[in-house]
Coordinates of C-alpha atoms in Angstrom, one line a residue:
M1 CA 39.6 65.7 10.0
S2 CA 40.0 62.3 8.3
A3 CA 37.4 59.7 9.7
V4 CA 38.0 58.7 13.4
L5 CA 38.0 55.1 12.7
P6 CA 41.3 54.6 10.2
V7 CA 43.0 56.9 12.5
L8 CA 42.3 54.6 15.5
A9 CA 43.1 51.5 13.6
T10 CA 46.2 52.6 12.1
R11 CA 47.5 53.5 15.6
L12 CA 46.6 50.3 17.0
S13 CA 48.2 48.6 14.5
A14 CA 51.6 50.6 15.3
A15 CA 51.2 49.7 18.9
A16 CA 51.1 46.0 17.9
E17 CA 54.2 46.3 15.9
A18 CA 55.6 48.2 18.8
A19 CA 54.8 45.9 21.2
F20 CA 55.4 42.5 19.1
G21 CA 56.9 43.2 16.0
T22 CA 54.0 42.6 13.7
P23 CA 51.8 45.5 12.4
Y24 CA 48.4 43.4 13.1
D25 CA 45.4 44.7 11.3
P26 CA 43.3 45.6 14.8
E27 CA 39.6 45.1 12.9
L28 CA 38.1 47.7 15.1
R29 CA 34.1 47.4 15.4
A30 CA 31.5 49.4 16.8
A31 CA 31.2 48.5 20.6
T32 CA 27.9 46.4 21.1
K33 CA 26.9 48.2 24.0
P34 CA 27.5 51.6 25.7
E35 CA 29.5 50.2 28.5
F36 CA 31.9 49.0 26.3
G37 CA 32.6 52.6 25.0
H38 CA 32.5 53.3 21.1
Y39 CA 34.8 50.7 19.9
Q40 CA 35.9 47.3 20.3
S41 CA 38.9 45.2 19.0
N42 CA 39.7 41.4 19.7
L43 CA 43.5 42.0 18.6
A44 CA 45.1 40.9 22.3
L45 CA 43.0 37.6 21.6
R46 CA 44.2 36.9 18.4
I47 CA 47.9 37.4 19.3
G48 CA 47.6 36.0 22.2
N49 CA 46.4 33.0 20.5
A50 CA 49.2 33.3 18.1
L51 CA 52.0 33.6 20.7
K52 CA 50.5 31.5 23.2
L53 CA 50.4 34.2 25.5
S54 CA 47.6 35.7 27.9
P55 CA 45.0 37.9 26.0
R56 CA 44.7 40.2 28.7
D57 CA 48.6 40.6 29.4
V58 CA 48.7 41.0 25.7
A59 CA 45.8 43.7 25.8
A60 CA 47.7 45.6 28.5
R61 CA 51.1 45.5 26.5
L62 CA 48.9 47.2 23.8
I63 CA 48.0 50.0 25.6
E64 CA 51.1 50.7 27.0
K65 CA 52.1 51.3 23.6
L66 CA 48.9 52.8 22.4
Q67 CA 49.1 56.4 21.6
I68 CA 45.6 57.7 21.6
D69 CA 45.5 60.1 24.6
D70 CA 44.6 62.8 22.0
L71 CA 41.4 61.1 20.8
C72 CA 40.0 58.8 23.5
E73 CA 39.5 58.3 27.1
K74 CA 41.9 56.2 28.9
P75 CA 41.4 52.3 27.3
S76 CA 39.9 49.9 29.0
I77 CA 40.1 45.7 29.2
A78 CA 37.0 43.8 29.1
G79 CA 36.2 40.1 29.7
P80 CA 39.1 37.6 28.0
G81 CA 41.1 40.8 26.7
F82 CA 38.8 42.8 24.5
I83 CA 40.4 46.5 24.2
N84 CA 37.6 49.3 24.7
L85 CA 38.2 52.4 23.3
T86 CA 36.1 55.6 24.2
L87 CA 36.2 58.8 22.1
L88 CA 36.6 62.0 23.7
P89 CA 33.3 64.5 23.3
S90 CA 35.9 67.1 21.6
T91 CA 37.2 64.3 19.0
L92 CA 33.4 63.6 18.2
A93 CA 32.6 67.2 18.0
K94 CA 35.4 67.7 15.4
A95 CA 34.6 64.8 13.2
V96 CA 31.2 65.9 12.9
N97 CA 32.2 69.8 12.1
E98 CA 34.6 68.4 9.7
P99 CA 33.0 65.6 8.0
E100 CA 35.3 63.2 5.6
S101 CA 35.0 64.1 1.9
F102 CA 35.7 62.2 -1.3
T103 CA 37.7 63.4 -4.4
G104 CA 38.0 61.2 -7.7
N105 CA 39.9 58.4 -7.5
G106 CA 40.8 58.1 -11.3
Q107 CA 38.6 55.0 -11.8
R108 CA 35.9 54.4 -14.5
V109 CA 33.1 52.3 -13.6
V110 CA 30.4 51.4 -16.3
V111 CA 26.9 50.3 -14.6
D112 CA 24.5 48.4 -16.9
Y113 CA 21.1 48.5 -15.6
S114 CA 17.3 49.1 -15.9
Q115 CA 17.3 46.9 -19.3
P116 CA 13.4 46.9 -20.5
N117 CA 12.2 45.2 -23.7
V118 CA 11.3 47.4 -26.8
A119 CA 7.6 47.2 -27.8
K120 CA 6.7 46.2 -24.1
Q121 CA 5.6 48.2 -21.1
M122 CA 7.7 48.4 -18.0
H123 CA 6.7 46.1 -15.4
V124 CA 7.2 45.2 -12.0
G125 CA 10.4 43.1 -12.8
H126 CA 12.3 46.2 -14.1
L127 CA 11.7 48.0 -10.7
R128 CA 14.5 46.7 -8.8
S129 CA 17.0 46.6 -11.6
T130 CA 16.3 50.5 -12.0
V131 CA 16.1 51.3 -8.5
I132 CA 19.1 49.6 -7.4
G133 CA 21.1 50.7 -10.4
D134 CA 20.5 54.0 -9.8
A135 CA 21.5 53.9 -6.1
L136 CA 24.6 52.4 -6.8
C137 CA 25.7 54.8 -9.4
N138 CA 25.0 57.6 -6.9
V139 CA 27.1 56.0 -4.4
L140 CA 30.2 55.2 -6.8
T141 CA 29.8 58.8 -8.1
Y142 CA 29.9 60.0 -4.4
V143 CA 33.2 58.1 -3.5
G144 CA 34.8 59.6 -6.4
Y145 CA 34.2 57.1 -9.6
D146 CA 33.4 58.3 -13.2
V147 CA 30.4 56.6 -13.6
I148 CA 29.0 55.9 -17.1
R149 CA 25.3 54.5 -16.9
Q150 CA 24.2 52.1 -19.7
N151 CA 20.6 51.3 -20.3
H152 CA 20.9 48.1 -22.1
V153 CA 17.5 47.7 -23.7
G154 CA 16.4 44.9 -25.2
D155 CA 15.5 45.9 -29.1
W156 CA 17.1 43.2 -31.1
G157 CA 16.6 39.3 -32.0
T158 CA 13.8 37.2 -32.4
Q159 CA 10.7 38.6 -31.0
Y160 CA 11.3 41.7 -33.6
G161 CA 11.2 39.3 -36.5
M162 CA 8.1 37.7 -35.2
M163 CA 6.3 41.1 -34.8
I164 CA 7.2 42.8 -38.1
E165 CA 6.2 39.7 -39.8
Q166 CA 3.1 39.4 -38.0
L167 CA 2.2 43.1 -39.1
L168 CA 3.2 42.1 -42.7
E169 CA 0.5 39.1 -42.6
E170 CA -2.0 41.4 -41.1
G171 CA -1.6 44.1 -43.5
R172 CA -0.5 46.6 -41.3
T173 CA 2.3 48.9 -40.3
A174 CA 4.1 49.7 -37.1
E175 CA 3.5 53.3 -37.5
S176 CA -0.2 52.7 -36.4
L177 CA 0.8 51.3 -33.1
D178 CA 1.3 52.9 -29.7
L179 CA 3.1 50.9 -27.1
E180 CA 0.0 49.4 -25.8
G181 CA -0.8 48.1 -29.4
L182 CA 2.9 47.1 -29.8
Q183 CA 2.6 44.9 -26.8
H184 CA -0.9 43.0 -28.2
L185 CA 1.0 42.6 -31.3
Y186 CA 4.0 41.0 -29.6
E187 CA 1.4 38.6 -27.9
R188 CA -0.3 37.8 -31.0
A189 CA 3.0 37.1 -32.6
R190 CA 4.0 34.8 -29.8
K191 CA 1.1 32.6 -30.2
H192 CA 1.2 32.6 -34.0
F193 CA 4.9 31.5 -33.6
D194 CA 4.8 28.8 -31.1
A195 CA 1.6 27.3 -32.9
D196 CA 2.6 27.4 -36.9
G197 CA 6.4 26.2 -37.8
N198 CA 6.0 28.1 -41.4
F199 CA 5.4 31.4 -39.6
A200 CA 8.3 30.5 -37.1
D201 CA 10.6 29.8 -39.7
K202 CA 9.7 33.2 -41.7
A203 CA 10.0 35.2 -38.5
R204 CA 13.4 34.0 -38.1
L205 CA 14.4 35.0 -41.5
R206 CA 13.0 38.1 -40.5
V207 CA 15.4 38.7 -37.9
V208 CA 18.2 37.9 -40.3
K209 CA 16.8 40.5 -42.7
L210 CA 16.6 42.8 -39.9
Q211 CA 20.5 42.2 -38.3
S212 CA 21.6 42.4 -42.2
G213 CA 20.0 46.3 -42.6
D214 CA 16.5 45.3 -44.6
P215 CA 15.3 49.0 -45.2
E216 CA 11.5 47.9 -44.6
T217 CA 12.3 45.8 -41.7
L218 CA 14.6 48.6 -40.4
A219 CA 11.7 51.0 -40.3
G220 CA 9.1 49.2 -38.5
W221 CA 11.5 48.3 -36.0
Q222 CA 12.8 51.9 -35.7
H223 CA 9.3 52.7 -35.0
M224 CA 9.0 50.6 -32.0
V225 CA 12.0 51.5 -30.5
D226 CA 10.9 55.4 -30.7
V227 CA 7.6 54.5 -29.2
S228 CA 8.9 52.6 -26.5
L229 CA 11.8 54.9 -25.5
D230 CA 9.1 57.8 -25.2
D231 CA 7.1 55.6 -22.7
F232 CA 10.4 54.4 -20.7
E233 CA 11.3 58.3 -20.2
K234 CA 7.8 59.0 -18.6
V235 CA 8.2 55.8 -16.3
Y236 CA 11.8 56.9 -15.2
A237 CA 10.5 60.6 -14.6
L238 CA 7.7 59.1 -12.1
L239 CA 10.4 56.7 -10.7
G240 CA 12.7 59.8 -10.2
S241 CA 15.4 57.7 -12.0
N242 CA 18.5 59.3 -13.4
L243 CA 18.4 57.5 -16.5
A244 CA 18.4 59.4 -19.8
R245 CA 17.9 58.9 -23.4
E246 CA 21.7 59.2 -24.0
D247 CA 22.3 56.4 -21.5
V248 CA 20.2 53.8 -23.9
V249 CA 22.8 51.5 -25.6
G250 CA 20.8 48.9 -26.9
E251 CA 21.7 45.5 -28.2
S252 CA 21.1 46.8 -31.6
A253 CA 24.3 49.3 -31.2
Y254 CA 26.5 46.1 -31.4
N255 CA 25.2 44.6 -34.5
D256 CA 28.0 45.6 -36.8
D257 CA 30.0 43.9 -34.0
L258 CA 28.7 40.7 -34.0
P259 CA 30.7 38.8 -37.2
Q260 CA 33.9 40.1 -35.7
I261 CA 33.0 38.7 -32.3
V262 CA 32.7 35.2 -34.0
A263 CA 35.4 35.6 -36.4
E264 CA 37.7 36.5 -33.4
L265 CA 36.7 33.7 -31.3
D266 CA 36.7 31.4 -34.3
H267 CA 40.3 32.3 -35.0
Q268 CA 41.4 31.7 -31.2
G269 CA 39.9 28.3 -31.7
L270 CA 37.0 28.8 -29.0
L271 CA 34.2 27.8 -31.1
T272 CA 32.9 24.4 -32.2
E273 CA 30.1 24.0 -34.4
S274 CA 27.1 22.3 -32.8
D275 CA 23.9 21.8 -35.1
G276 CA 25.0 24.4 -37.2
A277 CA 25.6 26.9 -34.5
M278 CA 28.6 28.4 -33.5
C279 CA 29.5 27.6 -29.7
A280 CA 32.0 27.8 -27.1
F281 CA 31.9 25.1 -24.8
L282 CA 34.0 26.4 -21.5
P283 CA 35.6 23.9 -19.3
G284 CA 33.5 23.5 -15.9
F285 CA 30.2 24.7 -17.2
L286 CA 28.2 21.7 -17.2
G287 CA 24.3 21.0 -17.5
R288 CA 22.6 18.8 -14.9
D289 CA 23.2 15.8 -16.8
G290 CA 26.6 16.4 -17.1
S291 CA 27.0 17.6 -20.5
P292 CA 29.1 20.8 -21.9
L293 CA 27.1 23.7 -21.7
P294 CA 27.4 25.8 -24.8
V295 CA 27.5 29.8 -25.1
I296 CA 25.8 30.1 -28.6
V297 CA 27.4 33.0 -30.4
R298 CA 25.7 32.3 -33.6
K299 CA 22.6 30.5 -34.3
S300 CA 22.3 27.6 -36.5
D301 CA 19.8 30.3 -38.8
G302 CA 23.0 32.8 -39.1
G303 CA 21.6 35.1 -36.8
F304 CA 23.3 36.2 -33.4
G305 CA 22.1 35.7 -30.0
Y306 CA 22.1 38.0 -27.1
S307 CA 25.2 36.1 -25.8
A308 CA 27.4 37.6 -28.9
T309 CA 25.5 41.1 -28.0
D310 CA 26.6 40.8 -24.3
L311 CA 30.3 39.9 -25.6
A312 CA 30.3 42.7 -28.0
A313 CA 29.1 45.4 -24.8
I314 CA 31.9 43.9 -23.0
R315 CA 34.8 44.6 -25.7
H316 CA 33.3 48.0 -26.3
R317 CA 33.3 49.0 -22.4
I318 CA 37.2 47.9 -22.1
S319 CA 38.1 49.5 -25.5
A320 CA 36.1 52.3 -26.2
L321 CA 34.8 53.5 -22.8
H322 CA 37.8 52.5 -21.0
A323 CA 36.1 51.1 -18.0
D324 CA 38.2 50.2 -14.9
R325 CA 35.4 48.3 -13.5
I326 CA 31.9 46.7 -14.9
V327 CA 28.9 46.6 -12.9
Y328 CA 25.8 44.4 -14.2
V329 CA 22.4 44.7 -12.4
V330 CA 20.7 41.7 -13.4
D331 CA 18.3 39.5 -11.6
H332 CA 19.5 36.2 -10.2
R333 CA 18.3 34.0 -12.7
Q334 CA 21.2 35.3 -15.3
A335 CA 24.1 34.4 -12.7
L336 CA 25.1 31.2 -14.6
H337 CA 24.8 33.2 -18.0
F338 CA 27.1 36.1 -17.2
D339 CA 29.5 33.5 -15.3
M340 CA 29.9 31.9 -18.6
I341 CA 30.0 35.4 -20.2
F342 CA 32.5 37.0 -18.3
T343 CA 34.7 33.7 -18.3
L344 CA 34.8 33.7 -22.1
A345 CA 35.5 37.7 -22.7
R346 CA 38.4 37.0 -20.2
T347 CA 39.5 33.7 -22.3
A348 CA 39.2 35.9 -25.5
G349 CA 41.4 38.7 -23.8
W350 CA 38.5 41.2 -24.4
L351 CA 37.9 41.5 -20.4
P352 CA 41.2 42.0 -18.4
E353 CA 42.1 40.2 -15.2
T354 CA 42.6 43.6 -13.8
V355 CA 39.3 45.0 -14.5
P356 CA 36.5 43.5 -12.4
A357 CA 33.1 42.4 -13.9
E358 CA 30.6 42.0 -11.1
H359 CA 27.0 40.8 -11.4
V360 CA 25.0 42.4 -9.0
E361 CA 21.9 40.0 -8.3
F362 CA 18.7 40.5 -7.1
G363 CA 15.7 38.6 -6.0
T364 CA 12.2 38.5 -7.0
V365 CA 9.5 41.2 -6.0
L366 CA 6.7 38.9 -4.2
G367 CA 2.8 39.6 -4.0
P368 CA 1.2 39.0 -0.4
N369 CA 0.7 35.2 -1.2
G370 CA 4.7 34.8 -1.3
K371 CA 4.6 34.1 -5.2
P372 CA 6.0 36.6 -7.9
F373 CA 4.0 39.6 -7.7
K374 CA 0.9 39.4 -10.4
T375 CA -2.2 41.1 -11.2
R376 CA -5.3 39.4 -10.4
A377 CA -5.9 37.7 -13.6
G378 CA -2.4 36.5 -13.5
G379 CA -0.5 39.0 -15.7
T380 CA 2.5 41.3 -15.0
V381 CA 2.0 44.0 -13.0
K382 CA 2.9 47.3 -15.0
L383 CA 5.5 49.4 -13.2
V384 CA 3.8 53.0 -13.6
E385 CA 0.7 51.3 -11.9
L386 CA 2.3 50.2 -9.2
L387 CA 4.1 53.3 -8.7
D388 CA 0.5 55.5 -9.3
S389 CA -1.0 53.1 -6.4
A390 CA 1.9 53.7 -4.2
V391 CA 1.4 57.7 -4.8
A392 CA -2.4 57.5 -4.2
R393 CA -1.8 55.7 -1.0
A394 CA 0.8 58.2 0.6
D395 CA -1.7 60.9 -0.6
S396 CA -4.3 59.5 1.5
L397 CA -2.0 59.6 4.4
L398 CA -1.5 63.3 4.0
E399 CA -5.2 64.4 4.0
G400 CA -5.7 67.0 6.7
R401 CA -2.0 68.0 7.4
D402 CA -1.5 72.0 7.0
G403 CA 1.3 73.6 5.3
V404 CA 2.2 70.8 2.9
D405 CA 2.4 70.8 -0.9
R406 CA 0.3 67.6 -0.8
T407 CA 0.9 66.7 -4.5
A408 CA 4.4 66.9 -4.4
T409 CA 4.9 65.2 -0.9
A410 CA 2.5 62.6 -2.0
R411 CA 4.6 61.7 -4.9
A412 CA 7.9 62.0 -3.0
V413 CA 6.5 59.8 -0.3
G414 CA 4.8 57.2 -2.2
I415 CA 7.8 56.7 -4.5
G416 CA 10.5 57.0 -1.8
A417 CA 8.5 54.5 -0.1
V418 CA 8.5 51.8 -3.0
K419 CA 12.3 52.6 -3.6
Y420 CA 13.3 52.4 0.3
A421 CA 11.3 48.9 0.8
D422 CA 13.5 47.3 -2.4
L423 CA 16.6 49.1 -1.2
S424 CA 16.4 48.2 2.7
S425 CA 16.5 44.4 2.4
D426 CA 19.6 42.2 1.1
R427 CA 19.2 42.6 -2.7
G428 CA 19.7 39.0 -3.1
N429 CA 16.6 38.2 -1.0
D430 CA 13.2 38.4 -2.6
Y431 CA 10.8 40.5 -0.6
V432 CA 7.1 41.4 -0.3
F433 CA 5.5 44.4 -2.2
D434 CA 3.2 45.4 0.8
L435 CA 2.1 49.1 0.2
D436 CA 0.7 49.1 3.7
R437 CA 4.1 48.5 5.2
M438 CA 6.0 50.5 2.7
V439 CA 4.1 53.9 3.7
A440 CA 4.2 53.4 7.5
M441 CA 5.6 56.2 9.4
T442 CA 7.2 54.1 11.9
G443 CA 9.8 51.3 11.6
N444 CA 12.5 50.9 9.1
T445 CA 10.7 52.5 5.9
G446 CA 11.3 55.6 3.6
P447 CA 8.6 57.7 5.1
Y448 CA 9.8 57.2 8.7
L449 CA 13.6 58.7 7.6
Q450 CA 11.7 61.3 5.4
Y451 CA 9.9 62.6 8.4
A452 CA 12.9 62.6 10.4
H453 CA 14.5 65.0 8.1
A454 CA 11.0 67.2 8.0
R455 CA 11.0 67.4 11.3
L456 CA 14.7 68.2 11.6
T457 CA 13.8 71.1 9.0
R458 CA 10.9 72.3 11.1
L459 CA 12.9 72.7 14.4
L460 CA 15.7 74.3 12.4
S461 CA 13.3 77.0 10.9
K462 CA 12.6 77.9 14.8
A463 CA 16.3 78.4 15.5
E464 CA 19.2 80.6 15.0
A465 CA 21.8 79.5 12.8
S466 CA 24.5 77.3 14.5
T467 CA 27.2 75.2 12.7
E468 CA 29.4 73.9 15.3
V469 CA 29.5 71.5 17.7
T470 CA 31.0 72.6 20.7
E471 CA 30.0 70.0 23.4
L472 CA 28.3 66.8 23.7
K473 CA 27.9 65.9 27.4
D474 CA 24.8 63.7 27.1
P475 CA 25.1 60.1 25.9
A476 CA 22.6 60.2 23.6
E477 CA 24.4 63.6 21.9
Q478 CA 27.7 61.3 21.8
R479 CA 25.6 58.1 20.1
L480 CA 24.0 60.5 17.5
A481 CA 27.5 62.4 16.7
L482 CA 29.4 59.1 16.4
L483 CA 26.6 57.7 13.9
L484 CA 27.1 60.9 11.9
T485 CA 31.0 60.3 11.7
G486 CA 30.3 57.3 9.8
F487 CA 28.2 58.4 7.0
A488 CA 31.4 58.5 4.4
A489 CA 32.9 54.9 5.5
T490 CA 29.2 53.6 5.0
A491 CA 29.2 55.1 1.1
A492 CA 32.8 53.5 0.8
Q493 CA 31.5 50.2 1.9
V494 CA 28.6 50.3 -0.4
A495 CA 30.6 51.2 -3.3
E496 CA 33.0 48.1 -2.7
T497 CA 30.4 45.8 -1.9
L498 CA 27.6 47.1 -4.3
Q499 CA 25.1 46.3 -1.5
P500 CA 22.7 49.5 -0.7
H501 CA 21.0 47.9 2.1
R502 CA 23.8 48.9 4.4
L503 CA 23.2 52.6 3.7
C504 CA 19.8 52.0 4.7
T505 CA 20.6 50.3 7.8
Y506 CA 23.0 53.3 8.4
L507 CA 20.1 55.8 8.0
Y508 CA 17.7 53.9 9.9
D509 CA 20.3 53.6 12.7
V510 CA 20.6 57.8 12.5
A511 CA 17.0 58.4 12.4
S512 CA 16.4 56.1 15.8
A513 CA 19.6 57.8 17.6
L514 CA 18.0 61.0 16.5
S515 CA 14.7 60.1 18.1
T516 CA 16.3 59.1 21.6
F517 CA 18.1 62.7 21.5
Y518 CA 14.9 64.3 20.9
E519 CA 13.3 62.6 24.3
L520 CA 16.4 63.2 26.3
C521 CA 18.1 66.2 24.9
P522 CA 15.9 69.3 24.4
V523 CA 17.2 71.5 21.7
L524 CA 15.3 74.6 21.8
G525 CA 14.5 74.3 25.1
S526 CA 18.1 74.5 26.0
E527 CA 20.5 77.7 26.7
G528 CA 23.7 79.2 25.8
T529 CA 26.4 77.0 24.6
T530 CA 24.2 73.7 24.9
R531 CA 21.7 75.2 22.8
A532 CA 24.1 76.4 19.8
S533 CA 25.9 73.0 19.9
R534 CA 22.6 70.9 19.7
I535 CA 21.3 73.3 16.6
A536 CA 24.6 72.3 15.0
L537 CA 24.1 68.6 15.8
C538 CA 20.7 68.9 14.3
T539 CA 21.9 70.6 11.3
A540 CA 24.7 68.1 10.9
T541 CA 22.0 65.2 11.0
R542 CA 19.5 67.0 8.6
T543 CA 22.7 67.0 6.1
V544 CA 23.3 63.3 6.3
L545 CA 19.6 62.6 6.4
Q546 CA 19.2 64.4 3.1
D547 CA 22.2 63.3 1.4
G548 CA 21.9 59.7 2.5
L549 CA 18.4 59.5 1.1
G550 CA 19.7 61.4 -1.9
L551 CA 22.3 58.7 -2.6
L552 CA 19.2 56.1 -2.6
G553 CA 17.5 58.3 -4.9
I554 CA 14.9 59.2 -2.5
E555 CA 13.6 63.0 -2.1
A556 CA 13.5 64.1 1.1
P557 CA 10.5 66.6 2.0
D558 CA 10.9 69.7 4.3
A559 CA 7.5 69.1 5.3
M560 CA 5.2 65.8 5.7

């Protein structure tokens, strides 16, 4: 059966056309209170205002033309002219038994996310991009997109020239260093670069050698890349991310394309020389002082900035990957950069108007003091240490619980708690990293949803199999069933808006409705068709919770 809401909307629109000659959008919404039924529409008020008619009279005429006897009870009119619709229990039951599914939509979406830097350990700043990106890829795949993941790691540019030049001055080789050693090397090189102009000049020239393919420089750089990617894979495995080595397409992958990027932009008259650098000045992009802001595609020393790399990536994703949609999961501080890059790429003809390019912005992870999350010493919090802390906290909560694989469950609950806390708030907002709140078994948390799933699993293990809902007599049953029919629509909404918190809110509503259902509707204690129908409703709820958590990248343990 197709989703109930679109069917109702189509029929109400047809009623408007029959009564008033225009197929208005009914804008059906879930009712705010049980006494208003399941859905409400303010269509009569809008038509009444447009045609200078009484909204209640308009509502009566709409209901006269509305053909929904097979789906709903008799519609009612409330207040100034709201139309209330209540689904028949049989309609709800059928919708639960025959959930909506998706097929391929023929669209390819490229999702760029995570983006750690080579020679640096992943830190808390990479958490949001990775978690949000994974969830969006899962949802986009679920609704029918062909998803291509791209991990645009920072493996090119000035810092590698600095580090390799620092190694040469120290008489050492990159092969002697692990990732932690490389990070310390970067810190020494950065200080040297900032304090010594002569060293800074040599480092910049070393970048040009790297970009030109100098064998000695490339060998040191390649070791840095290999060591870093090995470490990234371990962090992704702990986080439960779907990113793989083959998804890594770093800045270096576009190096050979960069001269052509500059040549094409220059040929189109889009570049201007400014202090030796080649820049694009786009209309409407001004600094705080009102001066034009440049997109620097080639620096004065002959090297290429990351703007050139981003332009090459866009061109590759359109011409080689044949993207119909491009999504970038990058923090809000890069909003202006991507606005300028997308504008320049469209101006150059590399990014067609028919292909949306969307910057999925997100806020900052804050500490308990409300400031960006740092270590006590003021340093950046390593992601692996943060995740280990979450798993340890979850493990302590499981102490003394029987029948639980404590190690596996602690990992699922701890990592799931971190992910859910990140995803459940509007991604544009900052949020406070509070482990105590994250791992709580009550409230809008990952463990609360995981426990709801585990509780259902335990209940169903004691019941006979039943997969068909046949009756929904109690309002608590109907409320739960109505929510279950909205899973596909919620996933589609997340795929459109790229806002995963909408799925979190939906799943929390399902778990809350399930809790009320438990209190008011005995399952194993009921008999006959009521028992069988409630077991089937529990089975459907378990599936929605499991699938929904899966889309968020969160495991659903069978026992907790």
